[in-house]
Short mmCIF file of C-alpha atoms in Angstrom, two decimals:
data_model
loop_
_atom_site.label_atom_id
_atom_site.label_comp_id
_atom_site.label_asym_id
_atom_site.label_seq_id
_atom_site.Cartn_x
_atom_site.Cartn_y
_atom_site.Cartn_z
CA MET A 1 1.19 -1.47 -5.14
CA ASP A 2 1.78 -4.96 -6.52
CA SER A 3 4.75 -5.62 -8.80
CA LEU A 4 2.69 -5.92 -12.00
CA THR A 5 1.10 -2.52 -11.45
CA GLN A 6 4.46 -0.88 -10.79
CA ILE A 7 5.92 -2.53 -13.91
CA VAL A 8 3.04 -1.19 -16.00
CA LEU A 9 3.34 2.30 -14.53
CA GLY A 10 7.12 2.36 -14.99
CA ALA A 11 6.83 1.14 -18.58
CA ALA A 12 4.17 3.75 -19.42
CA VAL A 13 6.23 6.55 -17.87
CA GLY A 14 9.34 5.34 -19.72
CA GLU A 15 7.38 5.31 -22.96
CA ALA A 16 6.06 8.84 -22.35
CA ILE A 17 9.57 10.17 -21.74
CA LEU A 18 11.67 8.33 -24.31
CA GLY A 19 9.46 6.05 -26.40
CA LYS A 20 9.60 8.20 -29.52
CA LYS A 21 13.40 7.95 -29.57
CA VAL A 22 14.12 4.37 -28.49
CA GLY A 23 10.80 2.54 -28.97
CA ASN A 24 10.04 -0.45 -26.76
CA LYS A 25 13.35 -0.11 -24.96
CA ALA A 26 11.81 2.84 -23.13
CA MET A 27 9.08 0.55 -21.83
CA PHE A 28 11.64 -2.12 -20.96
CA TYR A 29 13.86 0.16 -18.90
CA GLY A 30 10.87 1.93 -17.41
CA ALA A 31 9.48 -1.43 -16.25
CA ILE A 32 12.82 -2.32 -14.65
CA ALA A 33 13.03 1.08 -12.96
CA GLY A 34 9.47 0.66 -11.70
CA THR A 35 10.48 -2.43 -9.71
CA ILE A 36 13.78 -1.18 -8.24
CA PRO A 37 12.33 0.74 -5.24
CA ASP A 38 10.69 -2.46 -3.98
CA LEU A 39 14.05 -4.21 -3.63
CA ASP A 40 13.96 -2.96 -0.04
CA ILE A 41 11.86 -6.04 0.78
CA PHE A 42 15.07 -8.07 0.86
CA SER A 43 15.93 -6.32 4.13
CA SER A 44 13.69 -8.90 5.84
CA TYR A 45 16.39 -11.51 5.18
CA PHE A 46 19.05 -9.53 7.02
CA THR A 47 17.23 -7.74 9.85
CA ASP A 48 14.57 -8.38 12.48
CA THR A 49 10.85 -7.95 11.74
CA VAL A 50 10.49 -4.47 13.23
CA THR A 51 13.53 -3.05 11.43
CA ALA A 52 12.39 -4.57 8.12
CA LEU A 53 8.98 -2.94 8.54
CA GLN A 54 10.62 0.42 9.18
CA ILE A 55 12.87 0.05 6.13
CA HIS A 56 10.06 -0.98 3.76
CA ARG A 57 8.96 1.94 1.60
CA GLY A 58 11.54 4.15 3.26
CA PHE A 59 14.70 5.42 1.56
CA THR A 60 14.14 3.63 -1.76
CA HIS A 61 10.70 5.24 -2.00
CA SER A 62 11.93 8.76 -1.38
CA ILE A 63 12.58 11.82 -3.49
CA VAL A 64 16.20 11.64 -2.32
CA PHE A 65 16.59 8.15 -3.79
CA SER A 66 15.10 9.26 -7.12
CA LEU A 67 17.41 12.26 -7.34
CA LEU A 68 20.55 10.32 -6.40
CA PHE A 69 20.09 7.12 -8.37
CA ALA A 70 18.35 8.27 -11.56
CA PRO A 71 21.60 9.82 -12.91
CA ILE A 72 23.57 6.73 -11.90
CA PHE A 73 21.28 4.33 -13.75
CA GLY A 74 20.98 6.81 -16.62
CA TRP A 75 24.76 6.92 -16.98
CA ILE A 76 25.08 3.11 -16.85
CA VAL A 77 22.48 2.57 -19.59
CA SER A 78 23.89 5.35 -21.77
CA ARG A 79 27.27 3.59 -21.76
CA TYR A 80 26.10 0.49 -23.64
CA GLU A 81 22.91 1.50 -25.47
CA ARG A 82 23.13 2.96 -28.98
CA PHE A 83 21.17 5.98 -27.81
CA LYS A 84 23.82 7.82 -25.78
CA ASP A 85 21.91 10.77 -24.33
CA PHE A 86 22.73 10.49 -20.61
CA LYS A 87 20.28 13.23 -19.68
CA SER A 88 17.33 11.55 -21.41
CA TRP A 89 18.04 8.19 -19.77
CA SER A 90 18.34 9.90 -16.40
CA TRP A 91 14.92 11.53 -16.87
CA LEU A 92 13.44 8.14 -17.73
CA PHE A 93 14.74 6.57 -14.53
CA PHE A 94 13.75 9.57 -12.45
CA GLY A 95 10.21 9.48 -13.85
CA ALA A 96 9.82 5.76 -13.11
CA PHE A 97 11.46 6.04 -9.68
CA ILE A 98 9.37 8.98 -8.45
CA THR A 99 5.98 7.78 -9.74
CA HIS A 100 6.45 4.45 -7.93
CA PRO A 101 6.29 5.93 -4.39
CA ILE A 102 3.68 8.49 -5.41
CA LEU A 103 1.38 5.63 -6.40
CA ASP A 104 2.28 3.69 -3.24
CA ALA A 105 1.35 6.76 -1.19
CA HIS A 106 -2.29 6.08 -2.06
CA THR A 107 -2.21 2.76 -0.18
CA THR A 108 -2.65 2.08 3.53
CA TRP A 109 1.05 1.47 4.24
CA GLY A 110 2.08 4.66 2.47
CA THR A 111 5.60 5.80 1.65
CA GLN A 112 8.35 7.76 3.34
CA LEU A 113 8.46 10.06 0.33
CA PHE A 114 10.23 12.84 2.21
CA TRP A 115 12.89 10.63 3.79
CA PRO A 116 14.85 11.21 6.05
CA LEU A 117 11.74 12.65 7.73
CA ASP A 118 9.87 9.90 9.60
CA GLU A 119 6.40 10.82 8.40
CA ARG A 120 4.80 8.43 5.90
CA LEU A 121 2.45 9.76 3.25
CA ALA A 122 -0.59 7.44 3.17
CA PHE A 123 -3.83 8.57 1.51
CA LYS A 124 -5.47 5.13 1.97
CA THR A 125 -7.62 5.43 -1.14
CA ILE A 126 -6.63 2.25 -2.98
CA PHE A 127 -5.70 -1.34 -2.08
CA VAL A 128 -2.27 -2.68 -3.08
CA ILE A 129 -3.95 -4.74 -5.81
CA ASP A 130 -6.78 -3.09 -7.72
CA PRO A 131 -7.79 -4.55 -11.12
CA LEU A 132 -9.77 -1.43 -12.02
CA TYR A 133 -6.53 0.54 -11.91
CA THR A 134 -4.18 -1.99 -13.46
CA VAL A 135 -6.11 -3.86 -16.17
CA PRO A 136 -7.15 -0.90 -18.40
CA PHE A 137 -3.68 0.58 -17.93
CA LEU A 138 -2.07 -2.69 -19.05
CA LEU A 139 -4.34 -3.07 -22.09
CA PHE A 140 -3.47 0.36 -23.46
CA LEU A 141 0.23 -0.23 -22.80
CA VAL A 142 0.11 -3.47 -24.81
CA LEU A 143 -1.69 -1.68 -27.65
CA ALA A 144 1.02 0.98 -27.68
CA MET A 145 3.77 -1.64 -27.65
CA PHE A 146 2.76 -2.97 -31.07
CA GLN A 147 2.81 0.41 -32.76
CA HIS A 148 5.83 1.97 -34.46
CA ARG A 149 7.73 4.27 -32.15
CA SER A 150 6.89 7.35 -34.27
CA SER A 151 3.21 6.42 -34.61
CA LYS A 152 0.62 8.83 -33.30
CA LYS A 153 -1.47 5.85 -32.22
CA ARG A 154 1.38 4.69 -29.97
CA ARG A 155 1.41 7.98 -28.07
CA LEU A 156 -2.40 8.08 -28.02
CA TYR A 157 -2.69 4.60 -26.50
CA ASN A 158 -0.02 5.24 -23.88
CA THR A 159 -1.40 8.65 -22.96
CA THR A 160 -4.91 7.22 -22.71
CA GLY A 161 -3.72 4.53 -20.32
CA LEU A 162 -1.98 7.10 -18.15
CA LEU A 163 -5.03 9.38 -18.14
CA ILE A 164 -7.53 6.63 -17.31
CA SER A 165 -5.43 5.24 -14.46
CA SER A 166 -4.73 8.71 -13.05
CA THR A 167 -8.40 9.70 -13.30
CA TYR A 168 -9.42 6.56 -11.44
CA LEU A 169 -6.83 7.31 -8.77
CA LEU A 170 -8.30 10.79 -8.31
CA PHE A 171 -11.82 9.32 -8.24
CA THR A 172 -10.88 7.13 -5.27
CA PHE A 173 -10.52 10.28 -3.16
CA LEU A 174 -14.17 11.07 -3.83
CA LEU A 175 -15.16 7.50 -2.95
CA LYS A 176 -13.17 7.69 0.29
CA TRP A 177 -14.86 10.98 1.21
CA MET A 178 -18.30 9.50 0.55
CA ALA A 179 -17.54 6.40 2.63
CA TYR A 180 -16.11 8.53 5.45
CA ASN A 181 -19.32 10.56 5.58
CA GLN A 182 -21.36 7.36 5.86
CA PHE A 183 -19.27 6.13 8.80
CA GLU A 184 -19.44 9.53 10.47
CA SER A 185 -23.22 9.68 10.09
CA ALA A 186 -23.61 6.14 11.47
CA LEU A 187 -21.58 7.01 14.56
CA LEU A 188 -23.66 10.14 15.10
CA GLN A 189 -26.95 8.28 14.70
CA GLN A 190 -25.81 5.54 17.09
CA GLN A 191 -24.59 8.20 19.57
CA ILE A 192 -21.09 6.74 19.70
CA ALA A 193 -18.45 9.08 21.08
CA TYR A 194 -15.15 8.65 19.28
CA LYS A 195 -11.72 10.19 18.97
CA GLU A 196 -10.72 9.38 15.40
CA ILE A 197 -11.89 7.57 12.24
CA ASP A 198 -9.49 5.82 9.87
CA THR A 199 -10.96 4.63 6.55
CA ARG A 200 -9.55 2.50 3.73
CA PRO A 201 -10.81 0.37 0.81
CA SER A 202 -11.12 -3.38 1.23
CA PRO A 203 -8.97 -5.73 -0.91
CA LEU A 204 -9.23 -5.61 -4.72
CA ASN A 205 -11.94 -2.92 -4.95
CA THR A 206 -13.12 0.56 -3.99
CA ILE A 207 -16.79 -0.36 -3.50
CA LEU A 208 -16.46 -1.83 -0.01
CA TRP A 209 -14.77 0.37 2.59
CA SER A 210 -13.77 -0.32 6.17
CA ALA A 211 -13.27 1.96 9.12
CA ASN A 212 -11.36 1.80 12.38
CA VAL A 213 -12.90 4.02 15.02
CA GLU A 214 -11.02 4.86 18.21
CA THR A 215 -12.85 5.28 21.52
CA ASP A 216 -11.41 5.61 25.02
CA ASP A 217 -10.79 1.93 25.69
CA ALA A 218 -11.62 0.16 22.43
CA TYR A 219 -11.60 0.26 18.66
CA LEU A 220 -14.73 -0.18 16.56
CA LEU A 221 -14.42 -1.88 13.17
CA GLY A 222 -17.11 -1.41 10.55
CA TYR A 223 -17.77 -1.92 6.83
CA TYR A 224 -19.71 0.08 4.28
CA SER A 225 -20.53 -0.91 0.71
CA PHE A 226 -22.03 1.50 -1.78
CA PHE A 227 -24.67 -1.21 -2.31
CA ASP A 228 -25.69 -1.26 1.37
CA THR A 229 -29.35 -0.88 2.31
CA GLN A 230 -29.03 -1.40 6.08
CA PRO A 231 -27.32 0.77 8.72
CA ILE A 232 -23.61 0.28 9.39
CA SER A 233 -22.81 -1.95 12.36
CA PHE A 234 -19.58 -1.89 14.33
CA GLU A 235 -17.65 -4.67 16.07
CA ILE A 236 -15.94 -3.76 19.34
CA TYR A 237 -12.29 -4.70 19.93
CA LYS A 238 -10.84 -3.86 23.33
CA LYS A 239 -7.46 -2.18 23.17
CA ASN A 240 -6.01 -4.34 25.98
CA HIS A 241 -2.83 -2.25 25.90
CA GLU A 242 -2.35 -2.99 29.60
CA LEU A 243 -1.50 -6.60 28.68
CA LEU A 244 1.89 -5.35 27.54
CA GLY A 245 2.84 -4.62 31.14
CA ASN A 246 6.49 -3.59 31.42
CA LEU A 247 7.06 -4.57 27.79
CA ILE A 248 5.60 -1.19 26.87
CA ASN A 249 8.99 0.34 27.75
CA GLN A 250 10.95 -1.91 25.37
CA ASP A 251 12.44 -0.19 22.33
CA ASN A 252 11.06 -2.68 19.80
CA VAL A 253 7.57 -2.38 21.28
CA GLN A 254 7.68 1.40 21.03
CA ARG A 255 8.91 1.14 17.45
CA MET A 256 6.09 -1.25 16.57
CA ILE A 257 3.53 1.08 18.12
CA ALA A 258 4.96 3.92 16.01
CA ILE A 259 4.80 1.76 12.86
CA SER A 260 1.12 1.01 13.51
CA LYS A 261 0.42 4.70 14.16
CA GLY A 262 -1.16 3.62 17.43
CA TRP A 263 -3.84 1.51 15.72
CA PHE A 264 -3.25 -1.76 17.56
CA THR A 265 -4.74 -4.15 20.06
CA ILE A 266 -3.14 -6.78 22.27
CA THR A 267 -4.64 -10.25 22.63
CA GLU A 268 -3.69 -13.51 24.30
CA LYS A 269 -4.19 -16.76 22.39
CA ASP A 270 -2.86 -20.25 23.12
CA GLY A 271 -0.35 -18.83 25.57
CA LYS A 272 0.89 -16.26 23.04
CA LEU A 273 0.85 -12.50 23.46
CA LEU A 274 -0.20 -11.03 20.10
CA PHE A 275 0.20 -7.55 18.64
CA ASN A 276 -2.56 -6.81 16.11
CA ASP A 277 -2.06 -4.03 13.55
CA LEU A 278 -5.59 -2.79 12.85
CA ARG A 279 -4.79 -0.74 9.77
CA PHE A 280 -5.01 -3.71 7.41
CA GLY A 281 -8.17 -5.28 8.77
CA LEU A 282 -9.19 -8.86 9.40
CA LEU A 283 -8.86 -12.17 7.58
CA SER A 284 -12.53 -12.89 8.17
CA MET A 285 -15.74 -10.95 8.54
CA ASP A 286 -17.19 -13.35 11.11
CA ALA A 287 -18.45 -11.56 14.20
CA GLY A 288 -15.87 -11.34 16.97
CA THR A 289 -12.99 -12.80 14.97
CA GLN A 290 -9.48 -11.95 16.17
CA ASP A 291 -7.65 -13.08 13.02
CA PHE A 292 -6.00 -9.91 11.80
CA VAL A 293 -4.14 -9.64 8.50
CA PHE A 294 -1.01 -8.45 10.30
CA GLN A 295 -0.62 -10.16 13.64
CA TYR A 296 2.68 -10.60 15.48
CA GLU A 297 3.65 -12.74 18.44
CA ILE A 298 5.63 -10.81 21.05
CA VAL A 299 8.55 -12.92 22.29
CA SER A 300 11.21 -12.15 24.92
CA ASP A 301 14.59 -13.92 24.99
CA HIS A 302 16.72 -14.76 28.04
CA GLN A 303 18.39 -11.34 27.89
CA GLY A 304 15.02 -9.60 28.05
CA ASP A 305 15.13 -8.41 24.44
CA VAL A 306 11.77 -8.34 22.67
CA PHE A 307 11.13 -9.69 19.17
CA PHE A 308 8.07 -9.78 16.94
CA ILE A 309 7.21 -12.86 14.89
CA GLU A 310 4.63 -12.42 12.14
CA GLN A 311 1.89 -15.04 12.25
CA GLU A 312 1.61 -17.07 9.07
CA LYS A 313 -1.41 -16.79 6.79
CA THR A 314 -2.65 -19.80 4.85
CA GLN A 315 -4.31 -20.27 1.48
CA ARG A 316 -7.47 -21.14 3.39
CA ASP A 317 -7.35 -17.70 5.07
CA ALA A 318 -7.17 -16.02 1.66
CA LYS A 319 -10.08 -18.05 0.26
CA LYS A 320 -12.18 -17.27 3.32
CA LEU A 321 -11.45 -13.57 3.06
CA MET A 322 -12.24 -13.42 -0.67
CA SER A 323 -15.51 -15.24 -0.11
CA ASP A 324 -16.52 -12.93 2.73
CA LEU A 325 -15.56 -9.83 0.75
CA TRP A 326 -17.56 -10.85 -2.29
CA LEU A 327 -20.70 -11.36 -0.21
CA ARG A 328 -20.19 -8.10 1.69
CA ILE A 329 -19.49 -6.03 -1.43
CA LYS A 330 -22.99 -6.87 -2.67
CA GLY A 331 -24.49 -5.09 0.33
CA ASN A 332 -25.71 -5.84 3.84
#
C-alpha cells in the first residue's frame, strides 16, 4: 500500500498496543515502524531492475524480519525514552512491522510473508491506493490523537478506525468473488475456452474490476463495473512468447517470467523488444492499446547478458488513465 496508508496503520497499531502508557509517542513510533519495511525500494539504486523487483516486498515484508528486528528497535527506543519497558516497545514494533506486509498481501504485487520461501501471498482485493480504506481510518486516528491518553474516547476512536478499515478489507473479498463470477459467466456465455482467470480491482476503487484470462495462445483482458448494464467484452492480446527466441534461456528472462507469474506478453515497438507484465493492467482503455503499466525493454549487451529497462510513464499517461477509469466505473 501507499506510504500514507502504512503510516496510518502503523500509528493505529502503535496506539492500540502502547497508547495508554505513552500517548502520542505510540502513534509516532508506530508510524515510523509502518514505513520501515518499504525501505527495500532503495535496492533499485544498487541493483539491476530484475533483482530490485525480486527484493521488493521480500525479506523486509516477512515474519522473519518482524521477529528479528522488533526486539532490536524496541531495545533502541527503550534506551532513550522515559518509558523503559523493552518488552512493550518490542511488541509495538512487531505489531507495526507484521501488519504492514499483511495489508500489502491484499494487493496485486503481494508480499513474501513467509520468506525465505519464494511464494508471494497476493489476494488481489485492493489497489495500492484506496481512499475508502485510508480516509476513514485517518480521520478516526486524528480524532484519537487529540484525546488524553487515558481517555475512553481515545481508545474508542482508534478502535473504530481499525474496525472500519478491517471490515472494508474483508468486504473486498466478497466484491472480488462477485466480480469473478461475472467474468466467469461472461466467458461461459461467449463460449470462450480458457485456462485461468486472474482478477483485481482497478486503481483507487473496488467498484471497477479487471480480469486477465489465459487461453492457449493469447490473453483476454476485460473490465466489469458493478454499475454495468451491458455484457462484458474482452480484448485479445497475443502472447507472442516466441519473439523471445533464444533469449528465453537467459537467467534474467526466466527470473522476469517468474516475477510476472507467467502473465506476460512480448511486443515489438519502434525496434524495441518489450516485456509486458499483465498483472497491473493498461495505461489506457482504448481498444487495442499496448501501453501497459509495467512495460520493460529487453536489452542485450556485447557479452550477451540481458537487462530489463522499465519504460517511463508520464503525467499525461496518468491523466488519461484516470479519465478512462472514471468513465468506465460509471458503467458500460
